[in-house]
Amino acid sequence: MKEKRTQLITMVTIIVAIVFYFLWPTPQKMPAQPSVIDIDTVANTVNASEEMDTHATNLSITSYQQCKQLIEKNHAKSNNFGRSQDWSKYLNDGYSIDDITSAIDHFSNSNFAASWRAKQLKQHSKFDLKNASLMEKLINALPDLPEYFKITTRVPTPALENIANLTDKAALQLIATTELSIDDVAWLITQEGIPQKVLIRSIKKLDDVSQLLGSGSNRREKLLLIDVAAFHGQDKVVAELLQQNSDISNDAYLGSTMEYALAKLNYVLGKGIEHDAVISQMNIVEQLQGLNAPAFFDTQTDKVDSRLMLDGQIQTGV
């Protein structure tokens, strides 16, 4: 795997080098007067190329500022190149998700790499598979449909939209009579004011609490329901999920369940949020410690922090 990853990065590096060779402008002195270049002028320049002075020297970089600008432009071009690539096509060439994640991280940045990786992993979720099936049926029925048109399953299911305004008894009755997906439950966990007993009742309706979450806006790079609960301070929910033998996230690149729990604990401590929130978050960390749940802050602190900030979760807590 390491050899294939190296081959992929080497191949893409060569492509970038070729692109830079042909696209990077050759430094030269600016003309004293602005000139208008038309097709004939370009043609004459090409035809007369053999008569040009081939010994003319290029303008060299002579200052720190020029060097800094060159590095910044090179970084920007590399980042743009990384974002313009259809990285998924390399899967068909036999490269693994790990290989391509490393390449994206190298040419672009860790946030983009994490986003791509999560999207690839979540393509196997029930939510994404259902959406893919809906799109396939729609395209078969309407072959001229524009490529930008997308159809997706609604989350949450409409019946849950006003659940936060109900009494506890009414909310429990609604949960009992509503068909729920794991993505509906993930949405419920992120909502303020919903008692944990309502959340626990919704979890007990699920057939598999360890199934992958879909690519919904409220879940971002979180892979499992327990990741959402651990980040949102739902200690009793975490306990219920563990009671049902929920898996915990331990991806080689994305944030783990313990990382989400510790990140939120750091946030509530730093912001001086109410004592109960700190206690709940500490309870979650202790539960995960009992399972030897891993965290990789020693090697991925910047990645995890930046991804949480990108989600808008650290600032808003949603």
PDB file of N, CA and C in Angstrom, residues 4 14 20 38 49 64 86-87 107 119 150 156 158 161 179 209 214 219 222 232 235 252 275 277 318:
ATOM      1  N   LYS A   4       2.169   1.872  -3.471  1.00  0.00           N
ATOM      2  CA  LYS A   4       1.175   2.435  -4.380  1.00  0.00           C
ATOM      3  C   LYS A   4       0.904   3.888  -4.053  1.00  0.00           C
ATOM      4  N   ILE A  14       4.518  14.679 -11.016  1.00  0.00           N
ATOM      5  CA  ILE A  14       5.009  14.865 -12.380  1.00  0.00           C
ATOM      6  C   ILE A  14       4.023  15.685 -13.195  1.00  0.00           C
ATOM      7  N   PHE A  20       3.073  23.274 -14.339  1.00  0.00           N
ATOM      8  CA  PHE A  20       3.802  24.470 -13.943  1.00  0.00           C
ATOM      9  C   PHE A  20       4.789  24.900 -15.035  1.00  0.00           C
ATOM     10  N   ASP A  38      -2.614  40.839 -30.901  1.00  0.00           N
ATOM     11  CA  ASP A  38      -3.675  40.150 -31.613  1.00  0.00           C
ATOM     12  C   ASP A  38      -3.133  38.855 -32.199  1.00  0.00           C
ATOM     13  N   SER A  49      10.652  33.162 -34.094  1.00  0.00           N
ATOM     14  CA  SER A  49      11.295  32.704 -32.871  1.00  0.00           C
ATOM     15  C   SER A  49      12.747  32.330 -33.088  1.00  0.00           C
ATOM     16  N   TYR A  64      13.906  38.970  -0.928  1.00  0.00           N
ATOM     17  CA  TYR A  64      13.117  38.054  -0.097  1.00  0.00           C
ATOM     18  C   TYR A  64      11.640  38.125  -0.470  1.00  0.00           C
ATOM     19  N   ASP A  86     -10.200  15.215 -10.284  1.00  0.00           N
ATOM     20  CA  ASP A  86     -11.237  14.238  -9.973  1.00  0.00           C
ATOM     21  C   ASP A  86     -10.542  13.057  -9.304  1.00  0.00           C
ATOM     22  N   TRP A  87     -10.323  13.189  -8.002  1.00  0.00           N
ATOM     23  CA  TRP A  87      -9.529  12.196  -7.291  1.00  0.00           C
ATOM     24  C   TRP A  87     -10.176  10.825  -7.281  1.00  0.00           C
ATOM     25  N   PHE A 107      -1.077  17.670  -1.849  1.00  0.00           N
ATOM     26  CA  PHE A 107      -1.230  18.688  -2.889  1.00  0.00           C
ATOM     27  C   PHE A 107      -2.215  19.786  -2.522  1.00  0.00           C
ATOM     28  N   LYS A 119     -16.566  11.483   2.412  1.00  0.00           N
ATOM     29  CA  LYS A 119     -17.559  11.301   1.349  1.00  0.00           C
ATOM     30  C   LYS A 119     -17.442   9.913   0.733  1.00  0.00           C
ATOM     31  N   LYS A 150     -29.821  17.561  -8.343  1.00  0.00           N
ATOM     32  CA  LYS A 150     -29.635  16.520  -7.347  1.00  0.00           C
ATOM     33  C   LYS A 150     -30.926  16.304  -6.569  1.00  0.00           C
ATOM     34  N   PRO A 156     -34.362  16.083   8.876  1.00  0.00           N
ATOM     35  CA  PRO A 156     -35.057  14.915   9.411  1.00  0.00           C
ATOM     36  C   PRO A 156     -36.335  14.627   8.631  1.00  0.00           C
ATOM     37  N   PRO A 158     -40.092  14.802   7.997  1.00  0.00           N
ATOM     38  CA  PRO A 158     -40.929  15.972   8.346  1.00  0.00           C
ATOM     39  C   PRO A 158     -41.658  15.869   9.675  1.00  0.00           C
ATOM     40  N   GLU A 161     -39.823  17.693  12.712  1.00  0.00           N
ATOM     41  CA  GLU A 161     -39.335  19.070  12.617  1.00  0.00           C
ATOM     42  C   GLU A 161     -39.684  19.930  13.825  1.00  0.00           C
ATOM     43  N   GLU A 179     -41.349   6.246  11.952  1.00  0.00           N
ATOM     44  CA  GLU A 179     -40.244   5.429  11.452  1.00  0.00           C
ATOM     45  C   GLU A 179     -38.984   6.304  11.380  1.00  0.00           C
ATOM     46  N   VAL A 209     -27.070   0.327  15.560  1.00  0.00           N
ATOM     47  CA  VAL A 209     -26.585   1.639  15.988  1.00  0.00           C
ATOM     48  C   VAL A 209     -25.170   1.918  15.463  1.00  0.00           C
ATOM     49  N   GLY A 214     -25.002   9.074   6.960  1.00  0.00           N
ATOM     50  CA  GLY A 214     -24.964   9.563   5.593  1.00  0.00           C
ATOM     51  C   GLY A 214     -24.245  10.898   5.480  1.00  0.00           C
ATOM     52  N   ARG A 219     -23.629  16.232   9.889  1.00  0.00           N
ATOM     53  CA  ARG A 219     -22.764  15.149  10.339  1.00  0.00           C
ATOM     54  C   ARG A 219     -21.338  15.289   9.819  1.00  0.00           C
ATOM     55  N   LYS A 222     -18.186  13.029  10.760  1.00  0.00           N
ATOM     56  CA  LYS A 222     -18.492  12.039  11.792  1.00  0.00           C
ATOM     57  C   LYS A 222     -19.076  10.800  11.109  1.00  0.00           C
ATOM     58  N   HIS A 232     -21.695  16.172  21.332  1.00  0.00           N
ATOM     59  CA  HIS A 232     -22.782  17.033  21.818  1.00  0.00           C
ATOM     60  C   HIS A 232     -23.107  16.822  23.286  1.00  0.00           C
ATOM     61  N   ASP A 235     -24.214  12.308  27.484  1.00  0.00           N
ATOM     62  CA  ASP A 235     -23.546  11.207  28.185  1.00  0.00           C
ATOM     63  C   ASP A 235     -24.435   9.975  28.354  1.00  0.00           C
ATOM     64  N   ALA A 252      -8.062   5.948  10.415  1.00  0.00           N
ATOM     65  CA  ALA A 252      -6.637   6.293  10.395  1.00  0.00           C
ATOM     66  C   ALA A 252      -6.407   7.776  10.122  1.00  0.00           C
ATOM     67  N   HIS A 275     -21.535  24.203  34.568  1.00  0.00           N
ATOM     68  CA  HIS A 275     -20.895  23.058  35.214  1.00  0.00           C
ATOM     69  C   HIS A 275     -21.459  21.729  34.701  1.00  0.00           C
ATOM     70  N   ALA A 277     -22.551  20.864  31.809  1.00  0.00           N
ATOM     71  CA  ALA A 277     -22.011  20.497  30.504  1.00  0.00           C
ATOM     72  C   ALA A 277     -20.620  19.890  30.641  1.00  0.00           C
ATOM     73  N   VAL A 318     -23.122  23.318  17.449  1.00  0.00           N
ATOM     74  CA  VAL A 318     -24.219  22.601  16.791  1.00  0.00           C
ATOM     75  C   VAL A 318     -23.660  21.550  15.880  1.00  0.00           C
TER      76      VAL A 318
END
